[in-house]
Coordinates of N, CA, C and O and ligand atoms in Angstrom, one line a residue:
M756 N -12.4 2.4 29.4 CA -11.6 2.8 28.2 C -10.9 1.7 27.8 O -10.6 0.7 28.6
F757 N -10.9 1.4 26.4 CA -9.9 0.3 26.2 C -8.6 0.6 25.5 O -8.4 1.8 25.1
S758 N -7.8 -0.4 25.4 CA -6.5 0.0 24.8 C -6.0 -1.1 24.0 O -6.5 -2.4 24.1
L759 N -5.2 -0.8 23.0 CA -4.7 -2.1 22.2 C -4.0 -3.1 22.9 O -3.9 -4.2 22.4
N760 N -3.3 -2.9 24.0 CA -2.9 -3.9 24.7 C -3.9 -4.8 25.3 O -3.4 -6.0 25.6
Q761 N -5.0 -4.5 25.1 CA -5.9 -5.6 25.7 C -6.3 -6.6 24.5 O -7.1 -7.5 24.7
F762 N -5.8 -6.1 23.3 CA -5.8 -7.2 22.3 C -4.7 -7.5 21.5 O -4.6 -7.0 20.4
P763 N -3.9 -8.2 22.3 CA -2.5 -8.1 21.6 C -2.6 -9.5 20.6 O -3.5 -10.4 20.5
L764 N -1.5 -9.5 19.7 CA -1.4 -10.6 18.7 C -0.8 -11.8 19.4 O -0.1 -11.6 20.2
A765 N -1.1 -12.9 19.0 CA -0.5 -14.1 19.5 C 0.7 -14.7 18.7 O 1.2 -15.7 19.0
F766 N 1.2 -13.8 17.9 CA 2.3 -13.9 17.1 C 2.7 -12.7 16.7 O 2.5 -11.7 17.0
S767 N 4.1 -12.7 16.1 CA 4.7 -11.5 15.7 C 4.5 -11.3 14.3 O 4.3 -12.0 13.6
A768 N 4.6 -9.8 14.1 CA 4.2 -9.4 12.8 C 4.6 -10.2 11.6 O 4.1 -10.1 10.6
K769 N 5.8 -10.7 11.6 CA 6.6 -11.3 10.6 C 6.0 -12.9 10.4 O 6.3 -13.5 9.4
D770 N 5.4 -13.5 11.4 CA 5.1 -14.9 11.4 C 4.3 -15.4 10.3 O 4.3 -16.6 10.3
L771 N 3.4 -14.6 9.9 CA 2.4 -14.9 8.8 C 3.0 -14.8 7.4 O 2.1 -15.3 6.4
E772 N 4.0 -14.5 7.3 CA 4.6 -14.4 5.9 C 5.0 -16.0 5.4 O 5.2 -16.7 6.2
P773 N 4.6 -16.0 4.0 CA 4.5 -15.1 3.1 C 2.9 -14.8 2.7 O 2.6 -14.1 1.8
Y774 N 2.1 -15.3 3.5 CA 0.7 -15.1 3.2 C 0.2 -13.9 3.7 O -0.8 -13.4 3.0
M775 N 0.8 -13.3 4.5 CA 0.3 -12.0 5.2 C 1.6 -11.5 5.6 O 2.4 -11.6 6.4
S776 N 1.7 -10.3 5.2 CA 3.2 -9.5 5.3 C 3.3 -8.9 6.5 O 2.0 -8.6 7.1
E777 N 4.4 -8.5 7.2 CA 4.6 -7.9 8.2 C 4.1 -6.5 8.2 O 3.5 -6.0 9.3
Q778 N 4.2 -6.0 7.0 CA 3.5 -4.6 6.9 C 2.0 -4.7 7.0 O 1.5 -3.5 7.6
T779 N 1.3 -5.5 6.3 CA -0.1 -5.8 6.5 C -0.4 -6.0 8.0 O -1.3 -5.3 8.4
I780 N 0.0 -6.6 8.6 CA 0.0 -6.9 10.0 C 0.2 -5.7 11.0 O -0.7 -5.1 11.7
N781 N 1.2 -4.9 10.8 CA 1.5 -3.6 11.3 C 0.6 -2.6 11.1 O 0.1 -1.8 11.8
F782 N 0.0 -2.5 9.9 CA -1.0 -1.5 9.6 C -2.3 -2.0 10.3 O -3.0 -1.2 10.8
H783 N -2.9 -3.3 9.9 CA -4.0 -3.7 10.3 C -4.1 -3.6 11.8 O -5.3 -3.3 12.3
H784 N -3.2 -4.3 12.7 CA -3.4 -4.2 14.1 C -3.1 -3.0 14.6 O -3.9 -2.3 15.4
G785 N -1.9 -2.4 14.1 CA -1.2 -1.3 14.9 C -1.7 0.3 14.5 O -1.8 1.0 15.2
K786 N -2.6 0.0 13.3 CA -3.1 1.3 13.0 C -4.9 1.3 12.7 O -5.4 1.8 13.4
H787 N -5.2 0.1 12.0 CA -6.7 0.0 11.9 C -7.3 -0.1 13.2 O -8.4 0.4 13.7
L788 N -6.9 -1.3 13.7 CA -7.7 -1.8 15.1 C -7.4 -0.6 16.1 O -8.3 -0.2 16.7
A789 N -6.1 0.1 16.2 CA -5.9 1.1 17.1 C -6.8 2.2 16.9 O -7.2 2.8 17.9
T790 N -7.2 2.4 15.6 CA -8.0 3.5 15.2 C -9.7 3.6 15.8 O -10.2 4.2 16.4
Y791 N -9.9 2.1 15.5 CA -11.4 1.8 16.1 C -11.3 1.9 17.6 O -12.4 2.4 18.1
I792 N -10.3 1.5 18.2 CA -10.2 1.5 19.7 C -10.3 2.9 20.1 O -11.1 3.4 21.1
K793 N -9.6 3.8 19.5 CA -9.6 5.2 19.8 C -10.9 5.8 19.5 O -11.4 6.5 20.4
N794 N -11.6 5.5 18.4 CA -12.8 6.2 18.1 C -13.8 5.8 19.2 O -14.7 6.5 19.7
L795 N -13.8 4.6 19.4 CA -14.8 3.9 20.5 C -14.8 4.8 21.8 O -15.6 5.2 22.4
N796 N -13.3 4.7 22.2 CA -13.2 5.6 23.6 C -13.5 6.9 23.4 O -14.3 7.5 24.5
D797 N -13.4 7.7 22.4 CA -13.9 9.0 22.2 C -15.4 9.3 22.0 O -16.0 10.1 22.7
L798 N -16.1 8.4 21.6 CA -17.5 8.3 21.3 C -18.2 7.9 22.6 O -19.2 8.6 22.7
F799 N -17.8 7.0 23.0 CA -18.8 6.5 24.2 C -18.5 7.2 25.5 O -19.4 7.0 26.8
Q800 N -17.5 8.1 25.5 CA -17.4 8.9 27.0 C -18.5 9.5 27.2 O -19.3 10.4 26.3
D801 N -19.1 9.7 28.4 CA -20.3 10.3 28.8 C -21.4 9.6 28.2 O -22.6 10.5 28.1
T802 N -21.5 8.6 27.8 CA -22.8 7.8 27.3 C -23.0 6.8 28.2 O -22.1 6.4 29.1
K803 N -24.1 6.1 28.1 CA -24.5 5.0 29.0 C -23.7 3.8 28.7 O -23.8 2.7 29.3
Y804 N -22.9 3.8 27.6 CA -21.9 2.7 27.0 C -20.6 2.7 27.7 O -19.9 1.8 27.7
A805 N -20.4 3.6 28.3 CA -19.1 3.9 28.6 C -18.7 2.8 29.7 O -19.6 2.5 30.9
D806 N -17.6 2.1 29.5 CA -17.0 1.3 30.5 C -18.1 -0.2 30.8 O -17.7 -0.9 31.5
L807 N -19.0 -0.3 29.8 CA -19.5 -1.5 29.7 C -18.7 -2.7 29.1 O -17.6 -2.3 28.3
P808 N -18.7 -4.0 29.2 CA -18.0 -4.9 28.6 C -18.3 -4.7 27.0 O -19.2 -4.5 26.5
L809 N -17.1 -5.0 26.2 CA -17.3 -4.7 24.8 C -18.5 -5.5 24.1 O -19.1 -5.0 23.4
N810 N -18.8 -6.6 24.5 CA -19.9 -7.5 23.9 C -21.2 -6.8 24.3 O -22.1 -6.8 23.4
E811 N -21.3 -6.3 25.3 CA -22.5 -5.6 25.8 C -22.8 -4.3 25.2 O -23.7 -3.9 24.7
I812 N -21.5 -3.4 24.8 CA -21.8 -2.3 24.3 C -22.2 -2.8 22.7 O -23.3 -2.1 22.2
I813 N -21.9 -3.9 22.1 CA -22.3 -4.2 20.7 C -23.6 -4.5 20.8 O -24.6 -4.0 19.9
T814 N -23.9 -5.4 21.7 CA -25.6 -5.9 21.7 C -26.4 -4.9 21.9 O -27.6 -4.7 21.3
K815 N -26.1 -3.9 22.9 CA -27.1 -2.8 23.2 C -26.9 -1.7 22.1 O -28.1 -1.2 21.8
S816 N -26.0 -1.5 21.8 CA -26.0 -0.1 20.7 C -26.5 -0.8 19.4 O -27.0 0.0 18.6
A817 N -26.5 -2.1 19.1 CA -27.2 -2.5 17.8 C -28.7 -2.2 17.8 O -29.1 -2.0 16.6
K818 N -29.3 -2.1 19.0 CA -30.7 -1.9 18.9 C -30.9 -0.2 19.2 O -32.0 -0.1 19.5
D819 N -29.8 0.4 19.1 CA -30.2 1.9 19.4 C -29.6 2.7 18.1 O -28.5 2.9 17.9
E820 N -30.4 3.5 17.4 CA -30.5 4.1 16.0 C -29.4 5.3 16.5 O -28.6 5.7 15.6
S821 N -29.4 5.8 17.5 CA -28.7 7.1 18.0 C -27.2 6.6 18.3 O -26.2 7.4 18.3
A822 N -26.8 5.2 18.3 CA -25.6 4.9 18.8 C -24.9 4.2 17.6 O -24.2 3.1 17.8
K823 N -25.1 4.5 16.4 CA -24.6 3.9 15.3 C -23.1 3.9 15.1 O -22.5 2.8 15.0
K824 N -22.6 5.0 15.5 CA -21.0 5.1 15.4 C -20.3 4.3 16.5 O -19.5 3.6 16.3
I825 N -21.1 4.2 17.7 CA -20.6 3.5 18.7 C -20.5 2.0 18.4 O -19.7 1.3 18.5
F826 N -21.7 1.6 17.8 CA -21.7 0.0 17.4 C -20.7 -0.3 16.1 O -20.1 -1.3 16.5
N827 N -20.6 0.9 15.2 CA -19.6 0.3 14.3 C -18.2 0.1 14.8 O -17.3 -0.8 14.4
N828 N -17.9 0.9 15.7 CA -16.3 1.0 16.2 C -16.3 -0.3 17.2 O -15.3 -0.8 17.1
A829 N -17.3 -0.3 18.0 CA -17.1 -1.5 18.9 C -17.1 -2.9 18.4 O -16.3 -3.6 18.7
A830 N -18.1 -3.0 17.2 CA -18.0 -4.1 16.5 C -17.0 -4.5 15.9 O -16.3 -5.6 15.6
Q831 N -16.2 -3.4 15.1 CA -15.0 -3.3 14.7 C -13.9 -3.9 15.6 O -12.9 -4.7 15.2
V832 N -14.0 -3.4 16.9 CA -12.9 -4.0 17.8 C -13.0 -5.4 18.1 O -11.9 -6.3 17.9
F833 N -14.3 -5.6 18.1 CA -14.7 -7.3 18.4 C -14.2 -8.0 17.2 O -13.5 -9.2 17.4
N834 N -14.7 -7.7 16.0 CA -14.2 -8.4 14.6 C -12.9 -8.6 14.5 O -12.3 -9.7 14.3
H835 N -12.1 -7.6 14.7 CA -10.7 -7.6 14.5 C -10.1 -8.5 15.5 O -9.1 -9.3 15.0
N836 N -10.1 -8.4 16.8 CA -9.7 -9.0 17.8 C -10.1 -10.7 17.5 O -9.1 -11.4 17.5
F837 N -11.3 -11.1 17.1 CA -11.5 -12.3 16.8 C -10.7 -12.9 15.5 O -10.4 -14.0 15.5
F838 N -10.8 -12.0 14.5 CA -10.0 -12.3 13.3 C -8.5 -12.7 13.6 O -8.1 -13.7 13.0
F839 N -8.0 -11.5 14.6 CA -6.4 -12.0 14.6 C -6.2 -13.3 15.5 O -5.3 -14.1 15.1
K840 N -7.3 -13.6 16.3 CA -7.0 -14.9 17.0 C -7.4 -16.2 16.0 O -7.0 -17.2 16.4
C841 N -7.9 -15.9 14.9 CA -8.3 -16.9 14.0 C -6.8 -17.4 13.3 O -6.9 -18.3 12.3
L842 N -6.1 -16.6 13.2 CA -4.7 -16.7 12.5 C -3.5 -17.3 13.4 O -3.3 -17.1 14.3
S843 N -2.9 -18.2 12.5 CA -1.6 -18.8 13.2 C -1.0 -19.6 12.0 O -1.6 -20.1 11.1
K844 N 0.4 -19.6 12.1 CA 1.3 -20.3 11.1 C 1.4 -21.6 11.6 O 1.6 -22.6 10.4
E845 N 1.2 -22.0 12.6 CA 1.2 -23.4 13.2 C 0.2 -24.2 12.7 O -1.0 -23.8 12.5
K846 N 0.6 -25.3 12.0 CA -0.4 -26.2 11.4 C -1.3 -27.0 12.5 O -0.9 -27.3 13.4
S847 N -2.5 -26.9 12.3 CA -3.4 -27.6 13.0 C -4.6 -28.2 12.4 O -4.8 -27.9 11.3
P848 N -5.2 -29.5 12.7 CA -6.2 -30.0 11.9 C -7.5 -29.4 12.0 O -7.9 -29.0 13.0
I849 N -8.1 -29.6 10.7 CA -9.4 -28.9 10.8 C -10.6 -29.7 11.5 O -10.5 -31.0 11.3
P850 N -11.3 -29.3 12.5 CA -12.2 -30.0 13.3 C -13.2 -30.9 12.5 O -13.5 -30.5 11.6
E851 N -13.4 -32.2 13.1 CA -14.1 -33.0 12.6 C -15.7 -32.6 12.2 O -16.1 -32.8 11.3
E852 N -16.3 -31.7 13.4 CA -17.4 -31.3 13.2 C -17.7 -30.5 11.9 O -18.6 -30.5 11.1
I853 N -16.5 -29.4 11.5 CA -16.7 -28.9 10.2 C -16.7 -29.7 9.0 O -17.6 -29.6 7.9
I854 N -15.9 -30.8 9.2 CA -15.8 -31.8 7.7 C -17.1 -32.5 7.8 O -17.7 -32.7 6.6
N855 N -17.8 -32.9 8.9 CA -18.9 -33.6 9.0 C -20.2 -32.7 8.4 O -21.0 -33.2 7.7
S856 N -20.1 -31.5 9.0 CA -21.2 -30.6 8.6 C -21.2 -30.1 7.2 O -22.2 -30.0 6.5
F857 N -20.1 -30.0 6.3 CA -20.1 -29.6 5.0 C -19.6 -30.6 4.1 O -19.4 -30.3 3.0
G858 N -19.5 -31.8 4.7 CA -19.0 -33.0 3.6 C -17.7 -33.3 3.6 O -17.1 -34.3 3.6
S859 N -16.9 -32.4 3.6 CA -15.4 -32.5 3.3 C -14.6 -31.2 3.7 O -15.4 -30.0 3.6
A860 N -13.4 -31.2 3.9 CA -12.7 -30.0 4.1 C -12.9 -29.2 2.8 O -13.0 -27.8 2.8
D861 N -12.6 -29.8 1.8 CA -12.6 -29.1 0.5 C -13.8 -28.3 0.2 O -14.0 -27.2 -0.3
S862 N -15.0 -29.0 0.4 CA -16.2 -28.6 0.5 C -16.4 -27.2 1.2 O -17.0 -26.2 1.0
F863 N -16.0 -27.5 2.7 CA -16.2 -26.3 3.3 C -15.3 -25.0 2.7 O -15.7 -23.9 2.6
F864 N -14.1 -25.3 2.4 CA -13.2 -24.0 1.9 C -14.0 -23.6 0.7 O -13.9 -22.4 0.4
E865 N -14.5 -24.3 -0.2 CA -15.1 -24.0 -1.3 C -16.3 -23.0 -1.0 O -16.5 -22.0 -1.6
Q866 N -17.1 -23.4 -0.2 CA -18.2 -22.6 0.3 C -17.9 -21.5 1.1 O -18.5 -20.5 0.9
F867 N -17.0 -21.5 1.8 CA -16.3 -20.2 2.6 C -15.9 -19.2 1.5 O -16.2 -18.1 1.8
K868 N -15.2 -19.9 0.8 CA -14.5 -18.8 -0.4 C -15.5 -18.2 -1.1 O -15.4 -17.1 -1.4
S869 N -16.5 -18.9 -1.4 CA -17.6 -18.5 -2.4 C -18.4 -17.1 -1.5 O -18.6 -16.2 -2.1
V870 N -18.6 -17.5 -0.3 CA -19.5 -16.3 0.5 C -18.4 -15.2 0.6 O -18.8 -13.9 0.4
A871 N -17.2 -15.4 0.9 CA -16.2 -14.5 1.1 C -15.9 -13.5 0.1 O -15.9 -12.2 0.1
T872 N -15.8 -14.2 -1.2 CA -15.5 -13.4 -2.4 C -16.6 -12.8 -2.9 O -16.4 -11.6 -3.5
S873 N -18.0 -13.0 -2.5 CA -19.0 -12.6 -2.7 C -19.6 -11.3 -2.0 O -20.5 -10.4 -2.5
V874 N -18.7 -11.0 -1.0 CA -19.2 -9.8 -0.2 C -19.0 -8.6 -1.1 O -17.8 -8.4 -1.7
F875 N -19.9 -7.9 -1.3 CA -19.9 -6.5 -2.1 C -19.4 -5.3 -1.2 O -20.0 -4.7 -0.2
G876 N -18.4 -4.8 -1.7 CA -17.7 -3.9 -0.7 C -16.9 -4.4 0.5 O -16.3 -5.5 0.4
S877 N -17.1 -3.6 1.6 CA -16.4 -4.0 2.9 C -17.1 -5.0 3.7 O -18.4 -4.9 3.8
G878 N -16.5 -5.9 4.5 CA -17.2 -6.8 5.2 C -16.6 -7.8 5.7 O -15.2 -8.0 5.7
W879 N -17.2 -8.9 6.1 CA -16.6 -10.0 6.8 C -17.4 -11.6 6.3 O -18.5 -11.5 6.1
A880 N -16.5 -12.5 6.3 CA -17.1 -13.7 6.1 C -17.0 -14.6 7.3 O -16.1 -14.5 8.1
W881 N -17.9 -15.3 7.9 CA -18.0 -16.1 9.1 C -18.3 -17.5 8.9 O -19.4 -17.9 8.2
L882 N -17.9 -18.4 9.9 CA -18.5 -19.6 10.3 C -19.4 -19.2 11.6 O -18.5 -18.8 12.6
V883 N -20.3 -19.6 11.5 CA -21.2 -19.3 12.9 C -22.0 -20.6 13.3 O -22.3 -21.3 12.5
R884 N -22.4 -20.7 14.6 CA -23.4 -21.4 15.1 C -24.7 -20.9 15.2 O -24.8 -19.7 16.0
D885 N -25.8 -21.4 14.7 CA -27.2 -20.6 14.8 C -27.9 -21.1 16.1 O -27.4 -22.0 16.7
A886 N -29.1 -20.7 16.3 CA -29.7 -21.0 17.3 C -30.2 -22.5 17.3 O -30.5 -23.1 18.2
N887 N -30.2 -23.2 16.2 CA -30.6 -24.5 16.0 C -29.3 -25.5 16.1 O -29.4 -26.6 15.8
N888 N -28.2 -24.8 16.7 CA -27.0 -25.5 16.8 C -26.3 -26.0 15.4 O -25.5 -26.8 15.5
E889 N -26.8 -25.3 14.3 CA -26.2 -25.6 13.2 C -25.1 -24.7 12.7 O -25.2 -23.6 13.0
L890 N -24.1 -25.2 11.8 CA -23.0 -24.5 11.5 C -23.5 -23.8 10.2 O -23.9 -24.6 9.3
K891 N -23.3 -22.5 10.0 CA -23.7 -21.8 8.8 C -22.5 -20.9 8.4 O -21.7 -20.3 9.2
I892 N -22.4 -20.7 7.0 CA -21.3 -19.6 6.5 C -22.2 -18.6 6.3 O -23.4 -18.7 5.4
I893 N -21.9 -17.3 6.8 CA -22.5 -16.0 6.4 C -21.5 -15.0 6.4 O -20.4 -15.2 6.4
S894 N -21.9 -14.0 5.6 CA -21.3 -12.7 5.6 C -22.0 -11.5 6.4 O -23.2 -11.6 6.3
T895 N -21.1 -10.5 6.8 CA -21.7 -9.4 7.3 C -21.3 -8.1 6.6 O -20.0 -8.4 6.1
A896 N -22.0 -7.2 6.5 CA -21.5 -6.2 5.7 C -20.9 -4.9 6.7 O -21.2 -4.7 7.8
N897 N -19.8 -4.3 6.2 CA -19.1 -3.2 7.0 C -18.8 -3.8 8.4 O -18.0 -4.7 8.4
A898 N -19.1 -3.0 9.3 CA -18.8 -3.6 10.8 C -19.7 -4.6 11.4 O -19.4 -5.0 12.5
D899 N -20.7 -5.1 10.6 CA -21.7 -5.7 11.3 C -21.2 -7.2 11.7 O -20.2 -7.6 11.2
T900 N -21.7 -7.7 12.8 CA -21.0 -8.8 13.6 C -22.1 -9.9 14.0 O -23.4 -9.5 14.2
P901 N -21.8 -11.0 13.9 CA -22.7 -12.2 14.3 C -23.4 -11.9 15.7 O -24.5 -12.4 15.9
I902 N -22.4 -11.4 16.7 CA -23.1 -11.3 18.1 C -24.2 -10.1 18.2 O -25.1 -10.3 19.1
A903 N -24.5 -9.4 17.1 CA -25.6 -8.6 17.1 C -26.7 -9.3 16.6 O -28.0 -8.7 16.6
H904 N -26.8 -10.3 16.1 CA -27.6 -11.3 15.5 C -28.1 -12.6 16.2 O -28.4 -13.7 15.7
D905 N -27.6 -12.7 17.4 CA -27.6 -14.0 18.4 C -27.0 -15.3 17.6 O -27.7 -16.3 17.8
L906 N -26.0 -14.8 16.8 CA -25.3 -16.2 16.1 C -23.9 -16.1 16.9 O -23.4 -15.1 17.0
K907 N -23.5 -17.3 17.1 CA -22.2 -17.3 17.9 C -21.0 -17.5 16.7 O -20.9 -18.5 15.8
P908 N -20.0 -16.7 16.9 CA -19.1 -16.7 15.9 C -17.9 -17.8 16.0 O -17.7 -18.0 17.3
I909 N -17.6 -18.6 15.1 CA -16.6 -19.6 15.2 C -15.3 -19.3 14.6 O -14.3 -19.7 15.0
M910 N -15.5 -18.7 13.3 CA -14.5 -18.4 12.4 C -14.4 -17.1 11.8 O -15.8 -16.9 11.3
T911 N -13.5 -16.4 11.2 CA -14.0 -15.3 10.4 C -12.8 -14.9 9.5 O -11.5 -15.1 9.9
I912 N -13.0 -14.3 8.4 CA -11.8 -13.5 7.5 C -12.3 -12.4 7.3 O -13.6 -12.1 6.8
D913 N -11.5 -11.2 7.5 CA -11.7 -9.9 7.2 C -11.5 -9.7 5.6 O -10.6 -10.0 5.3
V914 N -12.7 -9.3 4.9 CA -12.5 -9.0 3.6 C -12.6 -7.5 3.2 O -13.0 -7.1 2.0
W915 N -12.4 -6.7 4.3 CA -12.3 -5.1 3.9 C -11.0 -5.2 2.9 O -9.9 -5.9 3.2
E916 N -10.7 -4.3 1.9 CA -9.6 -4.0 1.2 C -8.4 -3.9 2.0 O -7.3 -4.5 1.7
H917 N -8.4 -3.3 3.2 CA -7.2 -3.2 4.0 C -6.7 -4.3 4.5 O -5.5 -4.5 4.8
A918 N -7.6 -5.5 4.5 CA -7.1 -6.8 5.1 C -6.0 -7.3 3.9 O -5.2 -8.1 4.3
Y919 N -6.0 -7.1 2.8 CA -5.4 -7.7 1.7 C -4.8 -6.7 0.7 O -3.9 -7.3 -0.3
Y920 N -4.8 -5.5 0.4 CA -4.6 -4.8 -0.6 C -3.0 -4.7 -0.7 O -2.6 -4.9 -1.9
L921 N -2.5 -4.6 0.3 CA -0.9 -4.5 0.3 C -0.3 -5.8 -0.2 O 0.7 -5.7 -0.9
D922 N -0.7 -6.9 0.0 CA -0.1 -8.1 -0.5 C -0.9 -8.8 -1.6 O -0.1 -9.5 -2.3
Y923 N -2.2 -8.5 -1.9 CA -2.7 -9.3 -2.9 C -3.5 -8.2 -4.1 O -4.1 -8.6 -5.0
Q924 N -3.4 -7.0 -3.7 CA -4.0 -5.8 -4.6 C -5.4 -6.2 -4.8 O -6.2 -6.6 -3.6
N925 N -6.0 -6.3 -5.7 CA -7.3 -6.6 -6.1 C -7.8 -8.1 -6.0 O -9.0 -8.6 -6.2
R926 N -6.9 -8.9 -5.7 CA -7.0 -10.6 -5.9 C -7.5 -11.1 -4.4 O -6.7 -11.8 -4.0
R927 N -8.8 -10.6 -4.2 CA -9.3 -11.2 -3.0 C -9.5 -12.7 -2.8 O -9.2 -13.2 -1.8
P928 N -10.1 -13.3 -4.1 CA -10.1 -14.7 -4.0 C -8.7 -15.4 -3.5 O -8.6 -16.3 -2.8
D929 N -7.6 -14.9 -4.1 CA -6.3 -15.6 -3.6 C -5.8 -15.2 -2.3 O -5.4 -16.2 -1.7
F930 N -6.4 -14.1 -1.8 CA -5.9 -13.8 -0.4 C -6.9 -15.1 0.6 O -6.4 -15.4 1.4
I931 N -8.2 -15.1 0.2 CA -9.0 -16.0 1.0 C -8.3 -17.2 0.9 O -8.7 -18.1 1.8
D932 N -7.9 -17.9 -0.2 CA -7.4 -19.1 -0.6 C -6.1 -19.1 0.4 O -6.2 -20.2 1.2
A933 N -5.3 -18.3 0.4 CA -4.2 -18.2 1.3 C -4.4 -18.4 2.9 O -3.6 -19.3 3.5
I934 N -5.5 -17.6 3.1 CA -5.6 -17.6 4.7 C -6.3 -19.1 5.0 O -5.8 -19.8 6.0
L935 N -7.2 -19.6 4.1 CA -7.9 -20.9 4.5 C -7.2 -21.9 4.5 O -7.0 -22.9 5.3
K936 N -6.2 -22.0 3.5 CA -5.1 -23.2 3.4 C -4.1 -23.2 4.5 O -3.4 -24.2 4.5
N937 N -3.5 -22.0 4.8 CA -2.4 -22.0 5.4 C -2.3 -21.1 6.9 O -1.4 -21.5 7.5
L938 N -3.2 -20.3 7.1 CA -3.2 -19.6 8.4 C -4.2 -19.6 9.3 O -4.2 -18.9 10.3
I939 N -5.3 -20.6 9.1 CA -6.2 -20.8 10.1 C -5.9 -21.4 11.3 O -5.3 -22.6 11.1
N940 N -6.2 -20.8 12.4 CA -6.0 -21.4 13.7 C -6.9 -22.4 14.1 O -7.8 -22.0 14.9
W941 N -6.9 -23.5 13.6 CA -8.2 -24.5 13.9 C -8.2 -25.0 15.4 O -9.3 -25.2 15.8
N942 N -7.1 -24.9 16.0 CA -7.2 -24.9 17.7 C -8.2 -23.9 18.2 O -8.9 -24.2 19.0
F943 N -7.9 -22.7 17.9 CA -8.9 -21.6 18.1 C -10.4 -22.0 17.7 O -11.3 -21.8 18.5
V944 N -10.5 -22.3 16.6 CA -11.8 -22.6 15.9 C -12.6 -23.8 16.6 O -13.7 -23.6 17.1
K945 N -11.5 -24.8 17.0 CA -12.2 -25.8 17.7 C -12.8 -25.6 19.1 O -13.7 -25.9 19.7
E946 N -11.9 -24.5 19.9 CA -12.3 -23.9 21.2 C -13.8 -23.3 21.0 O -14.6 -23.6 22.0
N947 N -13.9 -22.7 19.8 CA -15.1 -22.0 19.9 C -16.2 -23.1 19.6 O -17.5 -22.8 20.0
L948 N -15.9 -24.0 18.9 CA -17.0 -25.0 18.6 C -17.4 -25.6 19.8 O -18.6 -26.0 20.0
E949 N -16.4 -25.9 20.9 CA -16.8 -26.6 21.9 C -17.4 -25.6 23.1 O -17.7 -26.2 24.2
K950 N -17.3 -24.6 22.9 CA -17.7 -23.6 24.1 C -19.5 -23.5 24.3 O -20.0 -23.7 23.2
Ligands
LIG2070 MN1 -9.7 -5.1 9.2

């Protein structure tokens, strides 16, 4: 069984204002993530997935057509926990490797924004490392997650409407800009690059 306490925020709900409101954090972490955790607990009881580590539930259920709901909820738990770890109001420098891979910080921001803006409907934009050790910007639809595709997640932004609607309504590009320029915890990103 999982609980919300295993996925705490590293900041208090007010800390990301004005770029992300206290209300958004309270709903997003306290309601949306909590619901995915509850659904996962309800679904995996009495299945072979019960009590496996979260990453294993995801990679195994990804290959099991009969476990689609378990995959969706487990992946959403992973994705949200990873997303919240990507956020901080404290300024940190964008890692050299990203600047070198994409030419400049601005070029990285532009490419990430373009991918994140283009997600049709609900999904996620990611910086990942592929099997050739290259950094790539990709999107995943709905609950899908890089770890189901042998890609190592480095950074993400949630572009489901619930991530931004209270603060930005339909202006997803403004939300993405605000996060990229003000709220990315580059120290966490750097740790992922070095793992
Ligand atoms: Mn979300």
